mmCIF file with all atom_site columns, C-alpha atoms in Angstrom:
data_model
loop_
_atom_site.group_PDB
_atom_site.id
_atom_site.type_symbol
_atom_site.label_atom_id
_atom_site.label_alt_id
_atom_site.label_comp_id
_atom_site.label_asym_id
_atom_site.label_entity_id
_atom_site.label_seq_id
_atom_site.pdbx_PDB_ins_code
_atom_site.Cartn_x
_atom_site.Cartn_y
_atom_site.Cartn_z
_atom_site.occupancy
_atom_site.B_iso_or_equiv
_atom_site.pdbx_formal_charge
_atom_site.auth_seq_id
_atom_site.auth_comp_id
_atom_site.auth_asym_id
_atom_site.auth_atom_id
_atom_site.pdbx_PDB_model_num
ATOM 1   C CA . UNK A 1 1   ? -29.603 -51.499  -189.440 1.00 45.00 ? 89  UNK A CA 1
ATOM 2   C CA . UNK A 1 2   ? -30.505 -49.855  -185.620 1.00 51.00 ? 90  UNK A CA 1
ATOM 3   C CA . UNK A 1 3   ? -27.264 -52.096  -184.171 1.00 44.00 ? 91  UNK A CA 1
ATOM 4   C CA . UNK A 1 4   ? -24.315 -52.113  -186.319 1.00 64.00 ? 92  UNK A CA 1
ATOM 5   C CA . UNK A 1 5   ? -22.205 -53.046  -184.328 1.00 81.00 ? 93  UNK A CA 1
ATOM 6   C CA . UNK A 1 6   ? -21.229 -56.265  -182.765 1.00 88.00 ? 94  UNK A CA 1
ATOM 7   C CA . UNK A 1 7   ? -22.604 -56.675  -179.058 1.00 91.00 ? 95  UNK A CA 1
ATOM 8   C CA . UNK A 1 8   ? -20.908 -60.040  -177.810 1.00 93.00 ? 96  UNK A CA 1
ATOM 9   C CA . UNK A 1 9   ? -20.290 -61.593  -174.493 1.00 93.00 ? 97  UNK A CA 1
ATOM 10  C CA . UNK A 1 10  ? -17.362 -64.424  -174.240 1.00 93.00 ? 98  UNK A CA 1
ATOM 11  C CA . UNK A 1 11  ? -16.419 -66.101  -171.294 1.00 92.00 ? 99  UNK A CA 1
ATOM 12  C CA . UNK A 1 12  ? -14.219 -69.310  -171.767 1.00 91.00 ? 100 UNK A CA 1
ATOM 13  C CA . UNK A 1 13  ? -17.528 -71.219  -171.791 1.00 94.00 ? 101 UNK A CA 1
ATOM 14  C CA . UNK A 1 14  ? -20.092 -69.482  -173.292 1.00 96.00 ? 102 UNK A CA 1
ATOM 15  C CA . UNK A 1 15  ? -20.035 -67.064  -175.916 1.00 96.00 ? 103 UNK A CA 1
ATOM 16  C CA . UNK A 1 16  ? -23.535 -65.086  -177.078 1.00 96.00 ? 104 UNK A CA 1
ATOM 17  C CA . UNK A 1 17  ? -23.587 -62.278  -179.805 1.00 94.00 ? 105 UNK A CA 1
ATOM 18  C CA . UNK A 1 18  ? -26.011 -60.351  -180.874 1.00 93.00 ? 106 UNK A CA 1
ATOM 19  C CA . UNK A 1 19  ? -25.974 -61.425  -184.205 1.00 93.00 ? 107 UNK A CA 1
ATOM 20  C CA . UNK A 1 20  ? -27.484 -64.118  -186.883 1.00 92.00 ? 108 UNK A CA 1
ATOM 21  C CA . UNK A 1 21  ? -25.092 -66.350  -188.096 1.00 90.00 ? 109 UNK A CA 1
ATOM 22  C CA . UNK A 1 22  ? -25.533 -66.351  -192.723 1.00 91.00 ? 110 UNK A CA 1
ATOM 23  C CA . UNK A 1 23  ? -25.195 -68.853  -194.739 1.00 92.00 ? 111 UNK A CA 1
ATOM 24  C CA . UNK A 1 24  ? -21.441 -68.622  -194.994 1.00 92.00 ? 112 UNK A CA 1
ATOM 25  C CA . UNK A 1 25  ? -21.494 -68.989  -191.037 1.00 88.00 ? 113 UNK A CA 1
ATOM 26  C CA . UNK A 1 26  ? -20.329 -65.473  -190.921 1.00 90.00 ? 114 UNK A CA 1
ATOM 27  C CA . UNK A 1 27  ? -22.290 -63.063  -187.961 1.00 91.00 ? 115 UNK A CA 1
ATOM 28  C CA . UNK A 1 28  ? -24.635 -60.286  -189.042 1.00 92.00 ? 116 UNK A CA 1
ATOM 29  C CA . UNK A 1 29  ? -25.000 -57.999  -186.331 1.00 92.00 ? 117 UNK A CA 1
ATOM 30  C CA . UNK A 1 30  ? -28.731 -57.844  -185.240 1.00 90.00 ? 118 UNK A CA 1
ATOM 31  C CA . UNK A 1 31  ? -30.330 -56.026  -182.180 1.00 86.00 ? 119 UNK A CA 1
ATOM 32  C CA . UNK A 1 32  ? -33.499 -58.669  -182.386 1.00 87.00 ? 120 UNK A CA 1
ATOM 33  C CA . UNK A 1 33  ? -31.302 -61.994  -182.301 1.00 90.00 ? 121 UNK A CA 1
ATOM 34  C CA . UNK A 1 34  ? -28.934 -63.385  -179.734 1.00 93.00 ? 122 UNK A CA 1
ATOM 35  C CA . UNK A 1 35  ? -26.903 -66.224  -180.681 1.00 94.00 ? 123 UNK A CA 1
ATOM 36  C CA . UNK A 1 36  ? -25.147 -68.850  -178.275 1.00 96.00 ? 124 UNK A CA 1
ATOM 37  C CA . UNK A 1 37  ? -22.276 -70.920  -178.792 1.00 96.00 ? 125 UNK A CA 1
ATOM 38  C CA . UNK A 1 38  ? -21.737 -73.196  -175.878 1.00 97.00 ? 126 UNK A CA 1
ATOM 39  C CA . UNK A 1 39  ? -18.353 -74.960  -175.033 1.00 95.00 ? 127 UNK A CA 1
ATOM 40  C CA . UNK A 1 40  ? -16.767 -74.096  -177.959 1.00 92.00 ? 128 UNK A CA 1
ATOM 41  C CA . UNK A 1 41  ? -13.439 -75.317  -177.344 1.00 90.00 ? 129 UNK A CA 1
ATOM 42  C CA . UNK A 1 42  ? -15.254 -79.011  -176.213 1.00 91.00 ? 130 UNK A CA 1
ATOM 43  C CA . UNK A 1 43  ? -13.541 -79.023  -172.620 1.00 91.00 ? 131 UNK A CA 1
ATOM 44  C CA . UNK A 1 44  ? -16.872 -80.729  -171.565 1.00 93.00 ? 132 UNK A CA 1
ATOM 45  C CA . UNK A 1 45  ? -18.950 -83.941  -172.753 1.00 93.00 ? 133 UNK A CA 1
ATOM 46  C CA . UNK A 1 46  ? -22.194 -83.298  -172.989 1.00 95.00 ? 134 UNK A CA 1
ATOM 47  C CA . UNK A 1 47  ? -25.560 -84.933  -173.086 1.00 96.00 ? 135 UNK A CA 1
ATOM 48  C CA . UNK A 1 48  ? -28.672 -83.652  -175.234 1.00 97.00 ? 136 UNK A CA 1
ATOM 49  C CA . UNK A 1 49  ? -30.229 -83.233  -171.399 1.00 97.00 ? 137 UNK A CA 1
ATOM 50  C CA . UNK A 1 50  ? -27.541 -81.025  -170.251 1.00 97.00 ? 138 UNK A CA 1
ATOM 51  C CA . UNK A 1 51  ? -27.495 -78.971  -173.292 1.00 97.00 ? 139 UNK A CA 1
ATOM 52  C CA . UNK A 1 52  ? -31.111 -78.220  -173.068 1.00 98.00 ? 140 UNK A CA 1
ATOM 53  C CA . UNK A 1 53  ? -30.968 -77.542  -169.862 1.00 98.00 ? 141 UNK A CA 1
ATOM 54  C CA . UNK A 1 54  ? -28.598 -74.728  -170.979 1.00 98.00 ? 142 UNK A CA 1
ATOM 55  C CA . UNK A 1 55  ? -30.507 -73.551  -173.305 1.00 98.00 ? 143 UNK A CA 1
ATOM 56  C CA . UNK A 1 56  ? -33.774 -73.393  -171.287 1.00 98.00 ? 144 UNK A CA 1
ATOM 57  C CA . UNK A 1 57  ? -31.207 -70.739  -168.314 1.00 98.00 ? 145 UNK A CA 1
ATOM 58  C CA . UNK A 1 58  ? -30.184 -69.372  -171.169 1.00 97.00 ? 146 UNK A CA 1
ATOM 59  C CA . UNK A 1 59  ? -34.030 -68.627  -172.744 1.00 96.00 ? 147 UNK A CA 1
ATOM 60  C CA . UNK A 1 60  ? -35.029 -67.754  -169.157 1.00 97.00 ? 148 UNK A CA 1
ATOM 61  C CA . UNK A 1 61  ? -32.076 -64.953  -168.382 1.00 96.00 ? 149 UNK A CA 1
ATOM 62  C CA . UNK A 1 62  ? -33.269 -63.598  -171.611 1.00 94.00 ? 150 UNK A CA 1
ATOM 63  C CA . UNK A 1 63  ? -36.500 -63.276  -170.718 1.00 93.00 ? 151 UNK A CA 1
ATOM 64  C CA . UNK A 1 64  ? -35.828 -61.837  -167.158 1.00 93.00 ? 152 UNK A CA 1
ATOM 65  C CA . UNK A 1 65  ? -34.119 -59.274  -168.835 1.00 87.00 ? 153 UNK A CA 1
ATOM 66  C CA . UNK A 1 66  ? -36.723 -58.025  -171.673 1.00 85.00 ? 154 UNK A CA 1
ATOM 67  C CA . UNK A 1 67  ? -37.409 -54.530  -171.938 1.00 84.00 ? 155 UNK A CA 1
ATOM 68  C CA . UNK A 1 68  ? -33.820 -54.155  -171.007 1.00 86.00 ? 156 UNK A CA 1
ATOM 69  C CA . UNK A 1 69  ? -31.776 -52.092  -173.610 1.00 86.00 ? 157 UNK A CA 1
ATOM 70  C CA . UNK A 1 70  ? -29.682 -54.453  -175.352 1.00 87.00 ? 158 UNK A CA 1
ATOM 71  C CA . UNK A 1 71  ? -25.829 -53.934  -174.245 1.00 89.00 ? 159 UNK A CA 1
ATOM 72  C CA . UNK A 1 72  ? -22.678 -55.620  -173.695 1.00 89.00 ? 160 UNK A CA 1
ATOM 73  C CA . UNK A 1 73  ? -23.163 -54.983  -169.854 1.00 91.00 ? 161 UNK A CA 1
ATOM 74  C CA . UNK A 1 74  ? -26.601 -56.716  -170.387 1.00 91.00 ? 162 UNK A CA 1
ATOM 75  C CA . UNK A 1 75  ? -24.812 -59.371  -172.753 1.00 93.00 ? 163 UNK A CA 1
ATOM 76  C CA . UNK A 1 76  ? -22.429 -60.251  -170.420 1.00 94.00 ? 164 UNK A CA 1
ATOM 77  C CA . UNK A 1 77  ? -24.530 -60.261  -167.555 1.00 95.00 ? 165 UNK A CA 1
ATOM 78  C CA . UNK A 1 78  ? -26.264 -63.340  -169.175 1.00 95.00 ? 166 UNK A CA 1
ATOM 79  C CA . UNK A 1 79  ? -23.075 -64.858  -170.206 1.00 96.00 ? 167 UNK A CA 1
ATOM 80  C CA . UNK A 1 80  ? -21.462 -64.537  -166.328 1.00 96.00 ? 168 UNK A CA 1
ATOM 81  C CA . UNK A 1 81  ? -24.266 -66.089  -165.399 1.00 97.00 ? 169 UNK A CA 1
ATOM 82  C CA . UNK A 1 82  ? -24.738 -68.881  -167.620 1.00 97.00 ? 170 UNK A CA 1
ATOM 83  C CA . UNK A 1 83  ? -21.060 -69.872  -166.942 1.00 96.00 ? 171 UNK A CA 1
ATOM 84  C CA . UNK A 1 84  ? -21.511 -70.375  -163.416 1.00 96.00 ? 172 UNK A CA 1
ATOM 85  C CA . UNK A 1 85  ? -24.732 -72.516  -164.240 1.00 97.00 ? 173 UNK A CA 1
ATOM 86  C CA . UNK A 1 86  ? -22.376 -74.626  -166.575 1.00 96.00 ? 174 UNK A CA 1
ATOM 87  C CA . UNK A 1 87  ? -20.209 -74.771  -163.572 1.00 94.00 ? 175 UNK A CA 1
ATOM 88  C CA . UNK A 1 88  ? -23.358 -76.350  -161.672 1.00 94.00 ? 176 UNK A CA 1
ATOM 89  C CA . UNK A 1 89  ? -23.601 -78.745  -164.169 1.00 95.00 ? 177 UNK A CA 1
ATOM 90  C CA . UNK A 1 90  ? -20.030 -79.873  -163.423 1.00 92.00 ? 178 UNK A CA 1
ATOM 91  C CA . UNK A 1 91  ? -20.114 -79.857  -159.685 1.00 90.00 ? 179 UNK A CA 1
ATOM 92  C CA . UNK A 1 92  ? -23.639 -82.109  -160.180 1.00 91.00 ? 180 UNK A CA 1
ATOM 93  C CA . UNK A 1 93  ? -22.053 -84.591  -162.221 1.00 90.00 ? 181 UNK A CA 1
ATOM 94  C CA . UNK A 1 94  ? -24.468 -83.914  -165.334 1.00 94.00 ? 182 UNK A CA 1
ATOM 95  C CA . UNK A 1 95  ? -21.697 -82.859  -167.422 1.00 93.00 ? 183 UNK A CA 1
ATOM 96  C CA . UNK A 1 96  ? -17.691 -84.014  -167.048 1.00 91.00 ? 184 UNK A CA 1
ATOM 97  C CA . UNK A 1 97  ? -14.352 -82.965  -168.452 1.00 90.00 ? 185 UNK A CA 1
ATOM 98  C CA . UNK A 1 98  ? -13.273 -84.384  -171.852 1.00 89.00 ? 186 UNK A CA 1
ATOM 99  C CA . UNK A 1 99  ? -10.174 -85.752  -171.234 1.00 85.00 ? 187 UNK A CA 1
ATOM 100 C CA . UNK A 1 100 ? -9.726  -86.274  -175.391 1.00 88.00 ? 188 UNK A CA 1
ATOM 101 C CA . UNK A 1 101 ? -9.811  -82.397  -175.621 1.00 84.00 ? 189 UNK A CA 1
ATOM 102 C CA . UNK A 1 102 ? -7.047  -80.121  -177.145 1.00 82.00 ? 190 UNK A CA 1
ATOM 103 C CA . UNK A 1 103 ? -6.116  -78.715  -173.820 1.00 76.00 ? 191 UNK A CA 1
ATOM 104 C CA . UNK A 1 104 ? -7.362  -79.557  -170.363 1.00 74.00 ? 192 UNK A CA 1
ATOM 105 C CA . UNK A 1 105 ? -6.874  -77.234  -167.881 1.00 75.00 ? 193 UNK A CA 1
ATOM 106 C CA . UNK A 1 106 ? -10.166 -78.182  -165.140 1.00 78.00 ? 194 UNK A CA 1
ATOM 107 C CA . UNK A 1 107 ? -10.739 -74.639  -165.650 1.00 78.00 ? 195 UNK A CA 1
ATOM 108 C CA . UNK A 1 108 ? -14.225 -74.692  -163.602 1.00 81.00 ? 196 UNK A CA 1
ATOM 109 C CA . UNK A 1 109 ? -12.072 -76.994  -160.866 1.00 77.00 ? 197 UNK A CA 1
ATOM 110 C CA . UNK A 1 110 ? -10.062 -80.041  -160.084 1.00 67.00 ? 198 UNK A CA 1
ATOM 111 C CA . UNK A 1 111 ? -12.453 -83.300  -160.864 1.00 65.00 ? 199 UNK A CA 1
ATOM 112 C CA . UNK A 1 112 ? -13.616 -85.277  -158.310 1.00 56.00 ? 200 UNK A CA 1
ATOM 113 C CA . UNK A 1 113 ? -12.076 -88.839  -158.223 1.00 54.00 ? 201 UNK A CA 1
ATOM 114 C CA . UNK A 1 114 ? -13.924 -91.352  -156.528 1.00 50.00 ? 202 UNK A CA 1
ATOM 115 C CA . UNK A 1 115 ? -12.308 -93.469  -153.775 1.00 54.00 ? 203 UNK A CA 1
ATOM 116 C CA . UNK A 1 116 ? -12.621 -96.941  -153.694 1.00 56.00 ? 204 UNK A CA 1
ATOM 117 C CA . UNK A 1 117 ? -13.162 -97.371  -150.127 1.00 56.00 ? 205 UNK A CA 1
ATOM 118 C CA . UNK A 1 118 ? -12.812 -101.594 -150.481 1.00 55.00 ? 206 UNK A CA 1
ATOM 119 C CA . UNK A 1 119 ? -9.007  -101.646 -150.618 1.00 49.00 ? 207 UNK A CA 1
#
């Protein structure tokens, strides 16, 4: 194998390795696939439409960087970047905090509360 070891990127978001996940769901390193894991502590709800639109930033920082050599400055360069685009999502309403999760901490921000200016 050219990459043996394990190139990753985690931010408390987003989490890509360079690696295929096997059939036991354990990582193989690989320097040909990049695998993302997105929200994996659930902090967020998400909609089929937000996650796509992930993926699609996610395909597209990917691409802007081919030809690039693949390593963890690269990796996390993505990663970085797709967690401020997840923080987009928040600030635009497509995706919101999950209140039912293990921990909340609003760790991209306090939530807006609307006002109910009829009082």
């Amino acid at each position: 194998m050219d990459n043996p070891t394990l190139l990753k990127s985690t931010t408390r978001h987003i989490r890509i390795f360079a690696a295929e996940i096997d059939q036991d769901g354990e990582l193989l390193p690989s320097d040909q696939v990049l695998t993302l894991d997105i929200d994996p502590d659930n902090e967020f709800n998400w909609n089929e439409d937000a996650l796509q639109k992930v993926y699609r930033k996610f395909d597209e920082l990917v691409e802007a960087s081919s030809g690039a050599d693949l390593t963890d400055y690269n990796l996390r360069r993505v990663g970085s970047d797709l967690e401020h685009y997840v923080r987009s999502l928040l600030q635009k309403g497509e995706i919101s905090y999950n209140l039912s999760a293990r921990v909340t901490n609003y760790s991209m921000g306090i939530p807006q509360v609307a006002i109910d200016d009829q009082q």
